[in-house]
CSV table of C-alpha atoms in Angstrom, one decimal:
chain,number,residue,atom,x,y,z
D,180,MET,CA,119.1,99.2,33.7
D,181,ARG,CA,120.2,101.0,36.6
D,182,THR,CA,116.8,102.7,36.7
D,183,ASN,CA,115.0,99.4,36.9
D,184,VAL,CA,117.3,98.3,39.8
D,185,ALA,CA,116.6,101.4,41.7
D,186,ALA,CA,112.9,101.1,41.5
D,187,LEU,CA,113.1,97.3,42.4
D,188,VAL,CA,115.3,98.3,45.6
D,189,GLY,CA,113.2,101.2,46.6
D,190,ALA,CA,110.1,98.7,46.0
D,191,VAL,CA,111.8,96.6,48.6
D,192,LEU,CA,112.7,99.1,50.8
D,193,LEU,CA,109.0,101.0,51.0
D,194,THR,CA,107.6,97.4,51.5
D,195,ALA,CA,110.2,96.5,54.1
D,196,GLY,CA,109.4,99.6,55.8
D,197,LEU,CA,105.6,99.3,55.5
D,198,ALA,CA,105.7,95.5,57.2
D,199,ALA,CA,107.9,96.8,60.1
D,200,CYS,CA,105.4,99.9,60.6
D,201,SER,CA,102.4,97.1,60.8
D,202,SER,CA,104.2,94.8,62.9
D,203,GLU,CA,104.9,97.9,65.4
D,204,ALA,CA,101.3,98.4,65.4
D,205,PRO,CA,99.2,97.6,68.7
D,206,SER,CA,97.2,94.2,67.8
D,207,SER,CA,93.6,94.3,68.2
D,208,SER,CA,93.7,90.5,69.1
D,209,ALA,CA,96.1,91.0,72.1
D,210,PRO,CA,94.9,89.9,75.3
D,211,GLN,CA,93.2,92.6,77.4
D,212,ALA,CA,92.5,92.4,81.1
D,213,PRO,CA,88.9,92.1,81.8
D,214,GLU,CA,86.8,94.7,82.4
D,215,ILE,CA,86.0,95.2,86.4
D,216,LYS,CA,82.4,95.4,86.7
D,217,PRO,CA,80.9,97.5,89.6
D,218,VAL,CA,79.3,95.5,92.3
D,219,ALA,CA,79.3,98.0,95.3
D,220,GLU,CA,80.2,101.3,96.7
D,221,THR,CA,79.1,103.3,99.6
D,222,GLU,CA,80.4,105.6,102.4
D,223,VAL,CA,80.5,103.6,105.5
D,224,ALA,CA,78.2,104.4,108.5
D,225,GLY,CA,77.7,103.0,112.1
D,226,PRO,CA,75.6,99.9,112.3
D,227,ALA,CA,71.8,100.3,112.8
D,228,ALA,CA,70.2,100.0,115.8
D,229,SER,CA,67.7,97.8,114.2
D,230,GLY,CA,66.2,96.9,110.9
D,231,ASP,CA,67.9,97.1,107.9
D,232,GLN,CA,71.7,97.5,107.9
D,233,PRO,CA,73.9,100.5,105.9
D,234,LYS,CA,75.6,98.7,103.1
D,235,GLY,CA,78.5,99.9,104.5
D,236,ILE,CA,79.5,99.7,108.0
D,237,THR,CA,82.3,100.6,110.2
D,238,TYR,CA,83.1,98.8,113.4
D,239,ASP,CA,86.3,100.6,114.9
D,240,VAL,CA,85.7,104.6,113.9
D,241,LYS,CA,89.1,105.0,114.9
D,242,ARG,CA,90.6,102.8,112.1
D,243,ILE,CA,87.5,103.1,109.6
D,244,PRO,CA,86.4,106.3,110.3
D,245,LEU,CA,82.7,107.3,109.7
D,246,GLY,CA,82.6,108.6,105.4
D,247,ALA,CA,85.3,106.5,104.3
D,248,LYS,CA,84.5,105.4,101.2
D,249,LEU,CA,84.6,101.5,100.1
D,250,SER,CA,83.6,100.3,96.8
D,251,THR,CA,84.3,96.4,95.3
D,252,GLY,CA,83.7,95.2,91.7
D,253,SER,CA,84.8,91.5,89.7
D,254,SER,CA,85.0,90.2,86.5
D,255,VAL,CA,84.8,86.9,85.4
D,256,GLU,CA,86.4,85.5,82.3
D,257,ASN,CA,87.6,82.1,80.8
D,258,GLY,CA,86.9,80.6,84.7
D,259,GLN,CA,89.1,82.5,86.3
D,260,THR,CA,87.5,85.4,88.8
D,261,THR,CA,89.3,89.2,89.6
D,262,VAL,CA,87.8,90.9,92.4
D,263,GLU,CA,88.8,95.0,93.2
D,264,LEU,CA,88.5,97.1,96.4
D,265,LYS,CA,89.1,100.4,96.6
D,266,VAL,CA,89.2,102.5,99.5
D,267,SER,CA,89.8,105.8,100.6
D,268,GLY,CA,89.6,108.0,104.1
D,269,LEU,CA,91.3,105.6,105.8
D,270,LEU,CA,94.4,106.2,108.2
D,271,PRO,CA,97.2,107.0,106.0
D,272,ASN,CA,100.5,104.6,105.6
D,273,THR,CA,98.5,101.7,107.4
D,274,LYS,CA,98.1,98.0,106.7
D,275,TYR,CA,95.0,96.4,106.4
D,276,GLY,CA,93.6,92.5,105.5
D,277,SER,CA,90.9,92.2,103.2
D,278,HIS,CA,88.3,89.2,102.4
D,279,VAL,CA,85.4,88.1,100.4
D,280,HIS,CA,82.9,86.7,103.2
D,281,THR,CA,79.7,84.6,103.0
D,282,LYS,CA,77.0,86.8,104.3
D,283,PRO,CA,75.9,90.1,104.0
D,284,CYS,CA,77.1,92.7,106.5
D,285,GLY,CA,75.2,92.8,110.0
D,286,ALA,CA,74.8,94.8,113.2
D,287,LYS,CA,78.3,92.8,114.5
D,288,PRO,CA,81.2,92.3,112.9
D,289,ALA,CA,80.8,88.5,113.4
D,290,ASP,CA,77.6,88.6,111.0
D,291,SER,CA,79.3,88.5,107.4
D,292,GLY,CA,79.5,85.0,108.3
D,293,PRO,CA,83.1,83.1,107.4
D,294,HIS,CA,85.5,83.6,104.3
D,295,TYR,CA,84.1,82.5,101.2
D,296,GLN,CA,86.2,79.3,99.9
D,297,ASN,CA,86.2,77.8,97.0
D,298,GLU,CA,87.0,74.2,98.4
D,299,LYS,CA,85.1,74.5,101.7
D,300,ASP,CA,87.4,73.6,104.8
D,301,PRO,CA,85.4,70.8,106.7
D,302,VAL,CA,86.5,72.7,110.0
D,303,THR,CA,85.4,76.0,111.3
D,304,PRO,CA,87.0,78.5,111.7
D,305,SER,CA,89.3,77.5,109.0
D,306,VAL,CA,92.7,78.3,109.8
D,307,ASP,CA,94.5,75.3,107.7
D,308,PRO,CA,96.6,76.6,105.2
D,309,LYS,CA,95.1,73.7,102.8
D,310,TYR,CA,92.0,75.7,102.4
D,311,ALA,CA,92.6,79.4,103.8
D,312,ASN,CA,94.9,80.7,101.3
D,313,ALA,CA,94.9,83.5,98.7
D,314,LYS,CA,94.1,80.9,96.0
D,315,ASN,CA,90.9,79.2,97.5
D,316,GLU,CA,89.9,82.5,98.8
D,317,ILE,CA,89.8,86.0,97.9
D,318,TRP,CA,92.3,88.2,99.5
D,319,LEU,CA,92.3,91.9,99.0
D,320,ASP,CA,94.7,93.1,101.4
D,321,PHE,CA,96.2,96.3,101.1
D,322,THR,CA,98.3,99.5,102.6
D,323,THR,CA,97.0,103.0,102.3
D,324,ASP,CA,98.9,105.6,100.9
D,325,ALA,CA,99.5,109.1,102.8
D,326,ALA,CA,96.1,110.1,101.5
D,327,GLY,CA,94.3,107.0,103.1
D,328,ALA,CA,93.7,105.6,100.0
D,329,ALA,CA,94.6,102.1,98.6
D,330,THR,CA,93.3,99.1,96.1
D,331,GLY,CA,93.4,95.5,96.7
D,332,LYS,CA,93.1,93.1,94.0
D,333,ALA,CA,93.0,89.2,93.3
D,334,THR,CA,92.6,87.1,90.4
D,335,VAL,CA,91.5,83.2,91.1
D,336,LYS,CA,91.2,80.2,88.9
D,337,TRP,CA,87.7,79.8,89.8
D,338,GLU,CA,84.0,81.4,89.9
D,339,PHE,CA,81.7,82.3,92.8
D,340,ARG,CA,78.8,79.9,93.4
D,341,LYS,CA,75.9,82.0,92.8
D,342,GLY,CA,74.4,83.4,96.1
D,343,GLU,CA,77.5,82.7,98.5
D,344,ALA,CA,79.9,85.5,98.3
D,345,ASN,CA,77.7,88.5,100.0
D,346,ALA,CA,80.5,90.7,101.7
D,347,VAL,CA,83.8,92.1,101.5
D,348,ILE,CA,85.2,92.6,105.0
D,349,VAL,CA,88.3,95.1,106.1
D,350,HIS,CA,90.4,93.9,108.9
D,351,ALA,CA,92.8,95.2,111.0
D,352,THR,CA,96.2,93.4,109.6
D,353,HIS,CA,97.2,91.6,106.5
D,354,SER,CA,96.5,87.8,106.4
D,355,SER,CA,98.4,85.3,107.9
D,356,THR,CA,99.8,82.4,106.5
D,357,GLU,CA,100.9,81.0,109.2
D,358,HIS,CA,99.9,77.1,109.9
D,359,GLY,CA,97.2,77.6,112.6
D,360,LYS,CA,96.4,81.0,111.8
D,361,ALA,CA,96.0,80.9,108.1
D,362,GLY,CA,93.6,83.5,106.7
D,363,THR,CA,93.1,85.5,109.9
D,364,ALA,CA,93.6,89.1,109.7
D,365,GLY,CA,92.7,90.7,113.2
D,366,ASP,CA,89.9,92.3,113.6
D,367,ARG,CA,87.0,93.0,111.4
D,368,LEU,CA,87.1,96.8,110.9
D,369,ALA,CA,84.3,97.3,108.2
D,370,CYS,CA,82.1,95.5,106.0
D,371,LEU,CA,80.6,96.5,102.5
D,372,THR,CA,77.8,94.2,101.3
D,373,ALA,CA,78.3,93.1,98.1
D,374,GLN,CA,76.6,90.3,96.3
D,375,PHE,CA,79.0,88.5,93.3
């Protein structure tokens, strides 16, 4: 009788131990962040005097030196879009702003058009916080580390309209949320043509 009880207790303990082990193992059905797929990557150059422009352009070589690297990628899952910007070779320990814009990079900073907006502001330039905000636009503001590198990332609850998001601009300051200045981030320092 004692042997049977001991065997039963041993079996119960073994089953409990196996259950505990299996409950601690990572579940394959756990949600994982969607993989960021590369869209564009390049070292920045000065704007071309004429003809086709480089994929990455610096408009201010003091704040975005020639050869600095910009890369961007995105993912779409369940109606949400995530955009990531990685930079290197910039000024160390410096705040920059960054947004997705509507047009490809051009010889002049303004050539990349306004910020991409999910719900378009009927007024241009858009500085109304109802439209110029981090939920209606893609804001990728970042602060570089001691080596001049950083990553900016944003997730929004919508998807880009095809063909309407074509560049990432790096600005001189973090984005403002103040009424009448919302979304502004100083001068356009560099541009990366990226068709999302």
